[in-house]
Amino acid sequence: MKTLYIECNMGAAGDMLLSALLELHPAPDEFIKRLNGLVIPGVQVEKKTAVRCGITGTHVEVTVYGQQEDEHMHDHHHAHGQEHHHGHHHTGMHEIEHIIGHFALPEQVRSDILAVYRLIAEAESHAHGREIDQIHFHEVGTMDAVADITGVCMLLHELAPEQIIASPVHVGCGQVKCAHGILPVPAPATAYILKDVPIYGGAVHGELCTPTGAALLKHFVRTFGNMPVMNVDKIGYGMGTKEFETANCLRVMLGETAETPDQVLELCCNIDDMTAEEIGFAAEQILSIGALEVFTTPIGMKKNRPGILLTCLCRPEDKETVLAAMFRYTSTIGIREHVCSRYVLSRTEEAVETPYGTVRIKRSGGYGVERIKTEYDDIAQIAAKQNISVHEARRLVDKELG
């Protein structure tokens, strides 16, 4: 499985993630040209070589209207990395959405950028006690931060790891100066974003993890922990601007890990007093709130009554939600739980234009197997329009796809 591991021993900042991931890209200079080609207002991005504690890596320098980071212009000065925040212009969520909406980007990248900003907006809203639409991104909303977030989302889309794992996050210690005064490290917004993420302090004084870095990790990383056993293909170093006794860098590794099973929960209950319509409705509702799969099995129950075994598969984190739905929509008074390992093929989906209409193609692979399948709903729609069978419609589409 194609795996990206992010080592956050010196925290994480937007520019450091951008710089490290850029070293993994097969054409970094061409990527920088495309990032500049988005025409982020006033922004110019340049890739530079940097050395920290004898280690050579990359630092992506962002200038806004020809100016580099100036700590006297900051509303929130980051002692670690370079989050590039200029105090002369504050940007709200609506302005961010407007700016991103004009970029020529894949829809998934645009969605990722906005999701990262929503995490930041929610954290700032919580920290300052204001509604999200009243939040101005004093620390993270200016054009250079837009460049950092956009660049990271573009790179992850193009590198396309199947899973992203990160180490526990070193947040630093001490205090940080921002627009609202002197605050503890991690700053309130950063601490809020990093809820449920393993973090730790240390002897390094300063803010090692910024709100931007925290939001990018929270959005993209699914597992935090030790580096898995993996065959590493590429390594990238993203350098911060400050000098510490420890190398001020963020390291990323891209490689292959062995296929590992997912852990899922199997929640089951026996039912003998619901109609088929009621059970069908319950299954639909349980699926809609996040169950991976819901199915029924005919069984025999006490007093020789025919009944139904209702089985729901879900992720461990969705357990309480699925349990509540099972009790809400069925007549059961008890549910059994089994912990299972699930082995799955990696899956991707793409839309392909054919003379008969758009058809979604599902690709799956792993364990030495590769499969391609057309979406049934799209094939059925073509069959109806052409007044032919589903079999014939699939044959016509397969012929177009080669």
XYZ file of C-alpha atoms in Angstrom:
402
model
C 0.000 0.000 0.000
C 1.360 3.407 -0.992
C 1.996 5.119 2.350
C 3.096 8.617 3.364
C 4.671 8.965 6.804
C 5.015 12.452 8.322
C 7.571 12.874 11.091
C 6.564 15.783 13.355
C 9.473 15.741 15.821
C 9.745 19.523 15.400
C 6.060 20.156 14.971
C 4.339 21.124 11.746
C 3.771 24.372 9.879
C 2.139 24.944 6.521
C 5.300 26.029 4.720
C 7.317 23.134 6.153
C 4.739 20.576 4.979
C 4.705 22.227 1.560
C 8.511 22.179 1.366
C 8.869 18.556 2.490
C 6.180 17.223 0.144
C 7.686 19.187 -2.737
C 10.861 17.087 -2.394
C 8.769 13.974 -3.103
C 7.318 15.376 -6.321
C 8.909 14.115 -9.551
C 8.904 17.625 -11.088
C 9.205 20.176 -8.258
C 10.166 23.135 -10.448
C 7.239 22.526 -12.769
C 4.953 22.264 -9.724
C 6.138 25.644 -8.388
C 5.420 27.137 -11.811
C 1.867 25.762 -11.712
C 1.351 27.020 -8.140
C 2.418 30.498 -9.240
C 0.164 30.093 -12.267
C -2.910 30.023 -10.001
C -2.325 33.779 -9.563
C -2.957 33.963 -5.830
C -3.330 37.739 -5.272
C 0.108 39.317 -4.830
C 1.838 35.988 -4.182
C 5.096 34.710 -5.637
C 6.425 31.283 -4.592
C 10.083 30.246 -4.871
C 11.844 26.978 -4.020
C 15.145 27.388 -2.176
C 17.719 25.030 -0.715
C 18.204 25.311 3.059
C 20.543 23.629 5.555
C 19.733 22.945 9.221
C 22.221 21.164 11.514
C 24.090 19.903 8.455
C 20.953 18.463 6.786
C 20.044 19.793 3.347
C 16.402 20.267 2.501
C 13.943 22.645 0.866
C 12.382 25.872 2.036
C 9.530 27.315 0.003
C 9.669 31.087 0.266
C 6.463 33.023 -0.280
C 6.426 36.752 -0.887
C 3.304 38.922 -0.989
C 3.600 42.048 -3.134
C 7.367 41.610 -2.954
C 7.554 41.434 0.841
C 8.814 38.473 2.834
C 7.801 37.569 6.361
C 8.359 40.433 8.772
C 7.792 39.701 12.434
C 6.835 43.327 13.129
C 3.960 43.004 10.645
C 2.589 39.822 12.213
C -0.575 39.564 14.232
C 0.715 36.128 15.260
C 4.474 35.652 15.007
C 5.466 32.004 14.624
C 8.826 31.190 16.101
C 8.911 28.010 14.040
C 8.709 27.706 10.278
C 7.138 30.486 8.305
C 3.367 30.762 8.302
C 3.564 34.158 6.515
C 0.857 36.257 8.174
C 0.691 39.959 7.307
C -1.297 42.073 9.736
C -2.383 44.727 7.220
C -5.132 42.533 5.736
C -7.565 40.241 7.512
C -9.574 37.706 5.537
C -12.826 35.965 6.447
C -14.226 32.623 5.353
C -16.347 34.164 2.592
C -13.289 35.848 1.073
C -11.341 32.594 1.248
C -14.148 30.726 -0.533
C -14.261 33.427 -3.223
C -10.501 33.291 -3.809
C -10.343 29.489 -3.940
C -13.357 29.372 -6.223
C -11.383 31.118 -8.990
C -8.459 28.672 -8.970
C -8.166 26.171 -11.841
C -7.977 23.084 -9.614
C -9.492 19.595 -9.468
C -12.682 19.661 -7.423
C -11.182 17.336 -4.794
C -8.296 19.751 -4.187
C -10.678 22.694 -3.860
C -12.771 20.678 -1.391
C -9.674 19.795 0.670
C -8.533 23.446 0.849
C -11.921 24.627 2.085
C -12.145 21.752 4.581
C -8.781 22.766 6.081
C -9.928 26.376 6.385
C -13.190 25.294 8.009
C -11.194 23.437 10.674
C -9.262 26.625 11.362
C -12.407 28.769 11.344
C -14.140 26.433 13.799
C -11.118 26.532 16.111
C -10.869 30.330 15.977
C -14.623 30.573 16.577
C -14.331 28.371 19.651
C -11.258 30.201 20.974
C -12.715 33.715 20.572
C -16.372 32.978 21.296
C -17.666 34.287 17.961
C -19.697 32.872 15.101
C -17.670 31.452 12.213
C -18.860 34.158 9.797
C -17.472 36.779 12.201
C -14.009 35.223 12.273
C -11.154 36.996 10.495
C -8.039 34.902 10.055
C -5.569 37.165 11.852
C -3.038 34.350 11.989
C -3.784 32.189 8.991
C -5.927 34.010 6.475
C -3.568 36.054 4.313
C -2.465 35.184 0.811
C 0.781 33.504 1.751
C -1.077 31.021 3.988
C -3.473 30.399 1.094
C -0.400 29.452 -0.951
C 0.806 27.034 1.748
C -2.538 25.277 2.155
C -3.268 25.179 -1.571
C 0.198 23.824 -2.334
C -0.041 21.039 0.258
C -3.492 19.973 -0.978
C -2.279 19.946 -4.589
C 0.810 17.905 -3.737
C -1.110 15.281 -1.756
C -3.597 14.986 -4.603
C -0.789 14.407 -7.111
C 1.333 12.136 -4.902
C -1.872 10.169 -4.164
C -0.840 8.109 -1.104
C -3.354 5.430 -0.165
C -2.831 6.146 3.521
C -1.181 8.946 5.517
C 0.315 8.282 8.944
C 1.987 10.855 11.192
C 4.020 10.690 14.370
C 2.730 12.262 17.589
C 3.077 16.029 17.211
C 5.694 18.034 19.124
C 3.954 21.337 19.897
C 6.788 23.106 21.756
C 6.412 24.980 25.032
C 6.378 28.469 26.498
C 4.332 31.343 25.124
C 3.493 32.913 21.771
C 2.656 36.512 20.876
C -0.442 37.063 18.758
C -2.996 39.760 17.979
C -4.841 39.068 21.250
C -1.807 39.156 23.544
C 0.573 36.603 25.032
C -0.836 33.087 24.852
C 0.437 29.675 26.023
C 1.852 27.124 23.592
C 0.055 25.488 21.933
C -2.138 28.510 21.171
C -5.873 27.980 21.888
C -6.850 27.503 18.223
C -4.037 25.000 17.661
C -4.923 23.093 20.833
C -8.575 22.895 19.743
C -7.686 21.556 16.289
C -5.380 18.944 17.816
C -8.041 17.429 20.074
C -7.886 13.620 19.822
C -4.403 13.874 18.242
C -1.410 12.650 20.317
C 0.772 15.678 21.149
C 3.627 16.431 23.531
C 5.747 19.355 24.734
C 9.454 19.417 25.340
C 12.518 21.554 25.931
C 12.155 23.593 22.724
C 10.696 26.995 23.608
C 8.390 28.341 20.955
C 5.381 27.410 18.859
C 6.374 24.358 16.838
C 2.912 23.479 15.546
C 0.887 26.298 14.005
C -2.875 26.393 13.341
C -2.258 25.814 9.636
C 0.008 22.830 10.244
C -2.431 21.387 12.787
C -5.402 21.731 10.425
C -3.569 20.093 7.523
C -2.587 17.149 9.720
C -6.091 16.823 11.194
C -7.708 16.796 7.740
C -5.387 14.396 5.939
C -3.888 12.069 8.577
C -5.962 9.066 9.572
C -3.511 7.442 12.008
C -0.986 8.939 14.442
C 1.718 6.666 15.793
C 5.088 5.073 15.156
C 6.421 4.665 11.660
C 5.115 1.403 10.182
C 7.321 -1.203 8.556
C 7.700 0.143 5.036
C 9.977 0.107 2.003
C 10.862 3.789 1.625
C 11.131 5.095 -1.921
C 11.492 8.872 -1.379
C 12.370 11.154 1.546
C 11.687 14.874 1.819
C 12.899 17.525 4.275
C 10.961 20.761 4.760
C 13.030 23.377 6.602
C 11.844 26.005 9.085
C 13.402 29.452 9.270
C 14.594 29.368 12.899
C 17.776 27.775 14.197
C 17.529 25.350 17.129
C 19.925 22.814 18.630
C 17.737 20.193 16.972
C 17.382 20.290 13.187
C 14.351 22.495 12.523
C 12.747 20.365 9.841
C 9.750 18.246 9.040
C 10.539 14.913 7.360
C 8.241 12.935 5.095
C 8.739 9.439 3.702
C 6.858 7.871 0.806
C 6.939 4.128 0.255
C 5.115 0.828 0.379
C 3.680 -0.902 3.435
C 2.237 -4.380 3.632
C -1.515 -4.646 3.299
C -3.004 -4.574 6.790
C -6.564 -5.364 7.825
C -9.037 -2.729 8.915
C -10.721 -3.269 12.255
C -14.507 -3.193 12.034
C -17.296 -3.971 14.463
C -20.126 -6.376 13.734
C -23.275 -5.344 15.612
C -26.080 -7.946 15.541
C -29.595 -8.354 16.886
C -32.443 -10.872 16.477
C -35.871 -9.551 15.444
C -39.184 -11.409 15.203
C -41.807 -8.656 15.546
C -41.151 -6.241 12.665
C -42.570 -6.268 9.143
C -40.410 -6.491 6.041
C -41.144 -2.829 5.247
C -40.103 -1.749 8.749
C -36.851 -3.723 8.586
C -36.088 -2.307 5.130
C -36.630 1.237 6.389
C -34.438 0.607 9.431
C -31.626 -0.750 7.242
C -31.758 2.353 5.023
C -31.594 4.700 8.015
C -28.689 2.848 9.658
C -26.738 2.919 6.382
C -27.373 6.650 5.992
C -25.754 7.526 9.339
C -22.444 5.804 8.611
C -22.690 2.002 8.781
C -20.406 0.296 6.282
C -22.896 -2.455 5.522
C -26.295 -3.613 6.732
C -27.764 -7.018 5.848
C -30.335 -9.532 7.076
C -30.280 -13.307 7.499
C -33.362 -15.491 8.071
C -33.154 -17.387 11.374
C -35.320 -19.535 13.622
C -36.103 -18.130 17.066
C -37.777 -19.301 20.265
C -41.265 -20.833 20.062
C -40.405 -21.873 16.488
C -40.871 -18.329 15.243
C -39.149 -17.311 11.991
C -37.060 -14.217 12.531
C -34.389 -11.968 11.101
C -30.763 -11.539 12.153
C -29.905 -7.884 11.471
C -26.142 -7.351 11.061
C -24.476 -3.940 10.837
C -20.779 -3.416 10.095
C -19.218 -0.134 11.211
C -15.898 1.487 12.080
C -15.020 1.540 15.801
C -15.347 5.334 15.920
C -18.930 5.086 14.583
C -20.032 2.481 17.124
C -22.159 4.696 19.382
C -23.926 6.341 16.438
C -24.803 3.006 14.826
C -25.905 1.480 18.146
C -28.245 4.409 18.767
C -29.724 4.057 15.272
C -30.272 0.299 15.694
C -32.185 0.870 18.926
C -34.103 3.804 17.428
C -35.281 2.110 14.223
C -35.760 -1.501 15.350
C -37.684 -3.235 18.117
C -34.623 -4.956 19.578
C -33.775 -4.650 23.279
C -30.253 -6.086 22.960
C -27.316 -5.899 20.517
C -24.247 -8.152 20.317
C -20.794 -6.902 19.323
C -17.985 -8.774 17.568
C -14.609 -7.259 16.641
C -13.516 -8.296 13.133
C -10.562 -7.785 10.825
C -11.510 -6.678 7.309
C -9.222 -7.025 4.302
C -10.108 -4.728 1.413
C -8.730 -3.803 -1.981
C -7.765 -0.176 -2.516
C -10.438 1.617 -4.524
C -10.616 4.648 -6.800
C -13.405 6.070 -8.939
C -13.304 8.259 -12.038
C -15.908 9.631 -14.449
C -15.380 8.868 -18.152
C -17.216 10.516 -21.040
C -18.640 8.130 -23.676
C -20.882 8.753 -26.704
C -23.752 7.420 -24.578
C -23.140 9.639 -21.537
C -20.904 9.895 -18.469
C -20.001 6.583 -16.865
C -18.299 6.177 -13.506
C -15.497 3.620 -13.480
C -14.537 1.879 -10.237
C -11.004 0.483 -10.010
C -9.796 -1.758 -7.205
C -6.495 -3.460 -6.578
C -4.183 -5.144 -4.098
C -3.019 -8.635 -3.150
C -1.960 -9.120 -6.778
C -5.474 -8.412 -8.074
C -6.740 -5.592 -10.309
C -10.415 -5.082 -11.156
C -12.414 -2.580 -13.186
C -16.183 -2.207 -12.923
C -18.644 0.248 -14.447
C -21.244 1.837 -12.167
C -24.546 -0.027 -12.557
C -26.752 3.082 -12.215
C -24.943 4.764 -15.143
C -25.214 1.619 -17.296
C -28.910 1.248 -16.444
C -29.540 4.868 -17.409
C -27.860 4.315 -20.787
C -29.879 1.110 -21.303
C -33.123 3.010 -20.658
C -32.197 5.848 -23.031
C -31.116 3.463 -25.796
C -34.013 1.049 -25.198
C -31.619 -1.889 -24.881
C -30.751 -4.395 -22.161
C -28.289 -3.682 -19.385
C -26.055 -6.415 -20.811
C -26.007 -4.730 -24.225
C -25.418 -1.284 -22.699
C -22.445 -2.599 -20.736
C -21.051 -4.212 -23.901
C -21.300 -0.877 -25.788
C -19.583 1.034 -22.974
C -16.836 -1.598 -22.568
C -16.177 -1.352 -26.317
C -15.728 2.439 -26.021
C -13.424 2.049 -23.050
C -11.264 -0.475 -24.899
